[in-house]
PDB file of C-alpha atoms in Angstrom:
ATOM      1  CA  UNK C  28     309.970  72.263  64.970  1.00 89.00           C
ATOM      2  CA  UNK C  29     312.775  69.808  65.532  1.00 89.00           C
ATOM      3  CA  UNK C  30     312.789  66.457  63.782  1.00 87.00           C
ATOM      4  CA  UNK C  31     314.955  63.442  63.059  1.00 86.00           C
ATOM      5  CA  UNK C  32     314.850  61.350  59.904  1.00 75.00           C
ATOM      6  CA  UNK C  33     315.038  57.580  59.858  1.00 65.00           C
ATOM      7  CA  UNK C  34     318.552  56.200  59.441  1.00 56.00           C
ATOM      8  CA  UNK C  35     317.787  54.285  56.247  1.00 55.00           C
ATOM      9  CA  UNK C  36     316.536  57.286  54.271  1.00 52.00           C
ATOM     10  CA  UNK C  37     318.727  58.681  51.530  1.00 51.00           C
ATOM     11  CA  UNK C  38     317.859  61.826  49.624  1.00 47.00           C
ATOM     12  CA  UNK C  39     320.654  61.518  47.047  1.00 46.00           C
ATOM     13  CA  UNK C  40     319.783  60.850  43.398  1.00 44.00           C
ATOM     14  CA  UNK C  41     322.125  57.837  43.317  1.00 44.00           C
ATOM     15  CA  UNK C  42     322.608  54.973  45.737  1.00 46.00           C
ATOM     16  CA  UNK C  43     326.223  55.897  46.462  1.00 48.00           C
ATOM     17  CA  UNK C  44     326.675  59.629  46.917  1.00 46.00           C
ATOM     18  CA  UNK C  45     330.424  59.562  47.426  1.00 47.00           C
ATOM     19  CA  UNK C  46     332.802  59.949  44.467  1.00 48.00           C
ATOM     20  CA  UNK C  47     334.176  56.775  42.945  1.00 46.00           C
ATOM     21  CA  UNK C  48     337.588  56.255  44.477  1.00 45.00           C
ATOM     22  CA  UNK C  49     338.629  53.084  42.691  1.00 47.00           C
ATOM     23  CA  UNK C  50     339.436  52.229  39.081  1.00 47.00           C
ATOM     24  CA  UNK C  51     336.686  50.923  36.806  1.00 49.00           C
ATOM     25  CA  UNK C  52     337.605  50.587  33.095  1.00 49.00           C
ATOM     26  CA  UNK C  53     333.920  50.331  32.030  1.00 49.00           C
ATOM     27  CA  UNK C  54     332.780  53.529  33.701  1.00 49.00           C
ATOM     28  CA  UNK C  55     332.625  56.600  31.506  1.00 48.00           C
ATOM     29  CA  UNK C  56     334.765  59.562  32.538  1.00 50.00           C
ATOM     30  CA  UNK C  57     332.876  62.437  34.104  1.00 49.00           C
ATOM     31  CA  UNK C  58     330.381  60.135  35.855  1.00 46.00           C
ATOM     32  CA  UNK C  59     331.625  60.124  39.466  1.00 47.00           C
ATOM     33  CA  UNK C  60     328.767  58.106  40.988  1.00 46.00           C
ATOM     34  CA  UNK C  61     328.078  54.389  41.021  1.00 45.00           C
ATOM     35  CA  UNK C  62     324.598  52.921  40.689  1.00 44.00           C
ATOM     36  CA  UNK C  63     325.460  49.762  42.665  1.00 46.00           C
ATOM     37  CA  UNK C  64     328.438  47.532  43.419  1.00 47.00           C
ATOM     38  CA  UNK C  65     328.203  45.749  40.044  1.00 46.00           C
ATOM     39  CA  UNK C  66     327.709  48.861  37.896  1.00 47.00           C
ATOM     40  CA  UNK C  67     324.344  47.544  36.768  1.00 48.00           C
ATOM     41  CA  UNK C  68     321.626  50.227  36.781  1.00 48.00           C
ATOM     42  CA  UNK C  69     318.905  47.545  36.503  1.00 48.00           C
ATOM     43  CA  UNK C  70     319.698  46.405  40.047  1.00 46.00           C
ATOM     44  CA  UNK C  71     320.195  49.779  41.677  1.00 47.00           C
ATOM     45  CA  UNK C  72     318.517  50.471  44.993  1.00 48.00           C
ATOM     46  CA  UNK C  73     315.646  52.954  45.240  1.00 48.00           C
ATOM     47  CA  UNK C  74     316.598  56.425  46.421  1.00 46.00           C
ATOM     48  CA  UNK C  75     314.096  56.517  49.319  1.00 48.00           C
ATOM     49  CA  UNK C  76     313.254  53.259  51.076  1.00 47.00           C
ATOM     50  CA  UNK C  77     311.464  54.597  54.112  1.00 53.00           C
ATOM     51  CA  UNK C  78     310.434  58.219  54.436  1.00 65.00           C
ATOM     52  CA  UNK C  79     309.446  58.237  58.098  1.00 82.00           C
ATOM     53  CA  UNK C  80     310.220  61.393  60.051  1.00 85.00           C
ATOM     54  CA  UNK C  81     310.236  61.435  63.846  1.00 88.00           C
ATOM     55  CA  UNK C  82     309.018  64.757  65.194  1.00 89.00           C
ATOM     56  CA  UNK C  83     310.884  65.654  68.390  1.00 91.00           C
ATOM     57  CA  UNK C  84     309.636  68.995  69.712  1.00 92.00           C
ATOM     58  CA  UNK C  85     308.350  72.442  68.867  1.00 92.00           C
ATOM     59  CA  UNK C  86     310.186  75.597  69.889  1.00 91.00           C
ATOM     60  CA  UNK C  87     308.847  79.135  70.069  1.00 90.00           C
ATOM     61  CA  UNK C  88     311.095  82.177  70.627  1.00 88.00           C
ATOM     62  CA  UNK C  89     309.759  85.542  71.758  1.00 82.00           C
ATOM     63  CA  UNK C  90     311.822  88.682  71.142  1.00 85.00           C
ATOM     64  CA  UNK C  91     310.837  91.482  73.531  1.00 81.00           C
ATOM     65  CA  UNK C  92     313.433  93.966  72.299  1.00 85.00           C
ATOM     66  CA  UNK C  93     316.416  94.078  69.991  1.00 86.00           C
ATOM     67  CA  UNK C  94     318.858  94.366  72.893  1.00 88.00           C
ATOM     68  CA  UNK C  95     317.568  91.552  75.126  1.00 85.00           C
ATOM     69  CA  UNK C  96     317.942  87.807  74.714  1.00 85.00           C
ATOM     70  CA  UNK C  97     314.873  85.990  73.385  1.00 84.00           C
ATOM     71  CA  UNK C  98     312.665  84.001  75.720  1.00 81.00           C
ATOM     72  CA  UNK C  99     311.898  80.459  74.688  1.00 84.00           C
ATOM     73  CA  UNK C 100     309.106  77.980  75.100  1.00 87.00           C
ATOM     74  CA  UNK C 101     309.291  74.377  73.927  1.00 89.00           C
ATOM     75  CA  UNK C 102     307.111  71.294  74.061  1.00 91.00           C
ATOM     76  CA  UNK C 103     308.323  67.747  73.504  1.00 92.00           C
ATOM     77  CA  UNK C 104     306.265  65.544  71.176  1.00 91.00           C
ATOM     78  CA  UNK C 105     305.245  62.134  72.524  1.00 87.00           C
ATOM     79  CA  UNK C 106     306.314  59.506  69.949  1.00 85.00           C
ATOM     80  CA  UNK C 107     305.195  61.407  66.828  1.00 85.00           C
ATOM     81  CA  UNK C 108     306.116  59.829  63.494  1.00 83.00           C
ATOM     82  CA  UNK C 109     305.053  61.270  60.165  1.00 82.00           C
ATOM     83  CA  UNK C 110     305.329  59.841  56.642  1.00 79.00           C
ATOM     84  CA  UNK C 111     306.782  63.141  55.411  1.00 79.00           C
ATOM     85  CA  UNK C 112     308.227  66.324  56.862  1.00 80.00           C
ATOM     86  CA  UNK C 113     305.222  68.507  57.606  1.00 82.00           C
ATOM     87  CA  UNK C 114     304.084  70.933  60.276  1.00 86.00           C
ATOM     88  CA  UNK C 115     302.942  68.965  63.318  1.00 89.00           C
ATOM     89  CA  UNK C 116     301.944  71.580  65.882  1.00 91.00           C
ATOM     90  CA  UNK C 117     301.068  75.240  66.102  1.00 93.00           C
ATOM     91  CA  UNK C 118     300.736  78.013  68.660  1.00 93.00           C
ATOM     92  CA  UNK C 119     298.310  80.736  69.661  1.00 92.00           C
ATOM     93  CA  UNK C 120     298.667  83.874  71.790  1.00 90.00           C
ATOM     94  CA  UNK C 121     295.904  83.946  74.405  1.00 85.00           C
ATOM     95  CA  UNK C 122     295.723  86.560  77.189  1.00 82.00           C
ATOM     96  CA  UNK C 123     299.324  87.707  76.500  1.00 80.00           C
ATOM     97  CA  UNK C 124     300.590  84.149  76.923  1.00 85.00           C
ATOM     98  CA  UNK C 125     301.789  81.729  74.251  1.00 90.00           C
ATOM     99  CA  UNK C 126     300.221  78.268  74.047  1.00 92.00           C
ATOM    100  CA  UNK C 127     301.918  75.464  72.085  1.00 93.00           C
ATOM    101  CA  UNK C 128     299.534  72.838  70.704  1.00 94.00           C
ATOM    102  CA  UNK C 129     299.712  69.561  68.756  1.00 92.00           C
ATOM    103  CA  UNK C 130     297.310  66.715  67.988  1.00 90.00           C
ATOM    104  CA  UNK C 131     298.024  63.006  68.189  1.00 88.00           C
ATOM    105  CA  UNK C 132     295.151  60.800  67.092  1.00 85.00           C
ATOM    106  CA  UNK C 133     292.094  61.880  69.149  1.00 85.00           C
ATOM    107  CA  UNK C 134     294.043  63.770  71.821  1.00 88.00           C
ATOM    108  CA  UNK C 135     295.125  67.392  71.814  1.00 90.00           C
ATOM    109  CA  UNK C 136     298.242  68.265  73.804  1.00 93.00           C
ATOM    110  CA  UNK C 137     298.727  71.882  74.843  1.00 92.00           C
ATOM    111  CA  UNK C 138     301.232  73.746  76.958  1.00 91.00           C
ATOM    112  CA  UNK C 139     300.668  77.354  78.061  1.00 90.00           C
ATOM    113  CA  UNK C 140     303.640  79.559  78.819  1.00 86.00           C
ATOM    114  CA  UNK C 141     304.007  80.078  82.563  1.00 73.00           C
ATOM    115  CA  UNK C 142     305.514  83.548  82.046  1.00 70.00           C
ATOM    116  CA  UNK C 143     308.256  82.818  84.561  1.00 72.00           C
ATOM    117  CA  UNK C 144     311.443  81.200  83.168  1.00 68.00           C
ATOM    118  CA  UNK C 145     312.036  79.472  86.528  1.00 74.00           C
ATOM    119  CA  UNK C 146     308.702  77.604  86.396  1.00 77.00           C
ATOM    120  CA  UNK C 147     308.539  74.604  84.069  1.00 77.00           C
ATOM    121  CA  UNK C 148     305.355  74.616  81.988  1.00 80.00           C
ATOM    122  CA  UNK C 149     303.178  71.496  82.152  1.00 86.00           C
ATOM    123  CA  UNK C 150     301.563  69.729  79.211  1.00 89.00           C
ATOM    124  CA  UNK C 151     297.817  69.107  79.429  1.00 89.00           C
ATOM    125  CA  UNK C 152     295.553  66.883  77.331  1.00 91.00           C
ATOM    126  CA  UNK C 153     292.066  67.236  75.917  1.00 87.00           C
ATOM    127  CA  UNK C 154     289.969  64.961  73.711  1.00 84.00           C
ATOM    128  CA  UNK C 155     288.539  65.899  70.335  1.00 82.00           C
ATOM    129  CA  UNK C 156     284.762  66.101  70.279  1.00 79.00           C
ATOM    130  CA  UNK C 157     282.363  63.550  68.811  1.00 77.00           C
ATOM    131  CA  UNK C 158     279.552  65.305  66.918  1.00 73.00           C
ATOM    132  CA  UNK C 159     276.681  62.952  67.725  1.00 74.00           C
ATOM    133  CA  UNK C 160     276.176  61.958  71.360  1.00 73.00           C
ATOM    134  CA  UNK C 161     275.131  58.428  70.262  1.00 75.00           C
ATOM    135  CA  UNK C 162     278.492  57.873  68.530  1.00 77.00           C
ATOM    136  CA  UNK C 163     281.300  56.092  70.341  1.00 79.00           C
ATOM    137  CA  UNK C 164     284.876  56.743  69.199  1.00 78.00           C
ATOM    138  CA  UNK C 165     286.629  53.484  68.300  1.00 79.00           C
ATOM    139  CA  UNK C 166     289.930  54.672  66.837  1.00 76.00           C
ATOM    140  CA  UNK C 167     291.433  57.477  64.823  1.00 76.00           C
ATOM    141  CA  UNK C 168     294.019  57.562  62.083  1.00 70.00           C
ATOM    142  CA  UNK C 169     297.093  59.618  62.869  1.00 65.00           C
ATOM    143  CA  UNK C 170     297.449  60.684  59.236  1.00 69.00           C
ATOM    144  CA  UNK C 171     295.927  62.653  57.638  1.00 76.00           C
ATOM    145  CA  UNK C 172     294.964  65.083  60.329  1.00 84.00           C
ATOM    146  CA  UNK C 173     296.430  67.947  62.242  1.00 88.00           C
ATOM    147  CA  UNK C 174     295.960  71.225  63.996  1.00 91.00           C
ATOM    148  CA  UNK C 175     296.393  74.797  62.728  1.00 93.00           C
ATOM    149  CA  UNK C 176     296.001  78.386  63.890  1.00 93.00           C
ATOM    150  CA  UNK C 177     292.768  79.943  62.645  1.00 93.00           C
ATOM    151  CA  UNK C 178     292.375  83.495  63.991  1.00 91.00           C
ATOM    152  CA  UNK C 179     292.616  85.461  67.248  1.00 90.00           C
ATOM    153  CA  UNK C 180     292.826  82.802  69.999  1.00 90.00           C
ATOM    154  CA  UNK C 181     291.222  80.011  67.941  1.00 93.00           C
ATOM    155  CA  UNK C 182     292.692  76.899  66.339  1.00 93.00           C
ATOM    156  CA  UNK C 183     291.057  74.111  64.395  1.00 93.00           C
ATOM    157  CA  UNK C 184     291.886  70.418  64.223  1.00 91.00           C
ATOM    158  CA  UNK C 185     290.760  67.781  61.765  1.00 90.00           C
ATOM    159  CA  UNK C 186     291.112  64.092  61.071  1.00 87.00           C
ATOM    160  CA  UNK C 187     289.452  60.778  60.191  1.00 87.00           C
ATOM    161  CA  UNK C 188     288.007  58.472  62.824  1.00 85.00           C
ATOM    162  CA  UNK C 189     285.945  55.323  63.114  1.00 85.00           C
ATOM    163  CA  UNK C 190     282.826  55.627  65.249  1.00 85.00           C
ATOM    164  CA  UNK C 191     280.146  53.125  66.203  1.00 87.00           C
ATOM    165  CA  UNK C 192     276.545  53.818  67.047  1.00 84.00           C
ATOM    166  CA  UNK C 193     273.664  51.639  68.125  1.00 79.00           C
ATOM    167  CA  UNK C 194     270.805  52.097  65.669  1.00 78.00           C
ATOM    168  CA  UNK C 195     267.775  50.064  66.699  1.00 78.00           C
ATOM    169  CA  UNK C 196     269.235  46.719  67.695  1.00 78.00           C
ATOM    170  CA  UNK C 197     272.230  46.923  65.328  1.00 84.00           C
ATOM    171  CA  UNK C 198     275.665  48.359  66.000  1.00 83.00           C
ATOM    172  CA  UNK C 199     276.866  50.276  62.953  1.00 84.00           C
ATOM    173  CA  UNK C 200     280.443  51.360  62.325  1.00 87.00           C
ATOM    174  CA  UNK C 201     281.509  54.125  59.952  1.00 85.00           C
ATOM    175  CA  UNK C 202     284.447  56.408  59.140  1.00 86.00           C
ATOM    176  CA  UNK C 203     283.866  60.144  59.486  1.00 85.00           C
ATOM    177  CA  UNK C 204     285.867  63.251  58.680  1.00 88.00           C
ATOM    178  CA  UNK C 205     285.664  65.870  61.438  1.00 86.00           C
ATOM    179  CA  UNK C 206     286.733  69.427  62.161  1.00 90.00           C
ATOM    180  CA  UNK C 207     286.821  70.826  65.718  1.00 88.00           C
ATOM    181  CA  UNK C 208     287.354  74.424  66.803  1.00 91.00           C
ATOM    182  CA  UNK C 209     289.590  75.047  69.812  1.00 89.00           C
ATOM    183  CA  UNK C 210     289.378  78.210  71.877  1.00 90.00           C
ATOM    184  CA  UNK C 211     292.068  79.377  74.309  1.00 86.00           C
TER     185      UNK C 211
END
């Protein structure tokens, strides 16, 4: 998977990761990093201010033989942002064809391999299922939730969603955890 981190994220243990290139008589020798512009550790900036990761696309390479070039399949993610770097999508081999899959809220995006490198594969959408037919999906949290390979040509997806149902004359709302099985 390809990703891009937010521009204001720093993974260095100190606010300034470059060596000190100016003279400071109060800094001990052997300590090449500065905590902040006033050399006051009480006012140093946190190391990670925003840990948002933008997921860009998934890429799958298939090697048919050691002497031939690999064939590739990729699927672009539609505005996927995660709080941490984690697996976003997965793939399954169904009927000798690869299928790339990812989940965004209540929708599942999938793209089967066309088998012909000249034909551009199209992305299709499907909705996750609601268990009770009386329930109406209101919204779904993007995190936590996801999709993973299970076995053979099956995947499973999970997440949290808010559903409403009419019970008697009242409309009741509740959060539910769900797991759906996907077959390709």
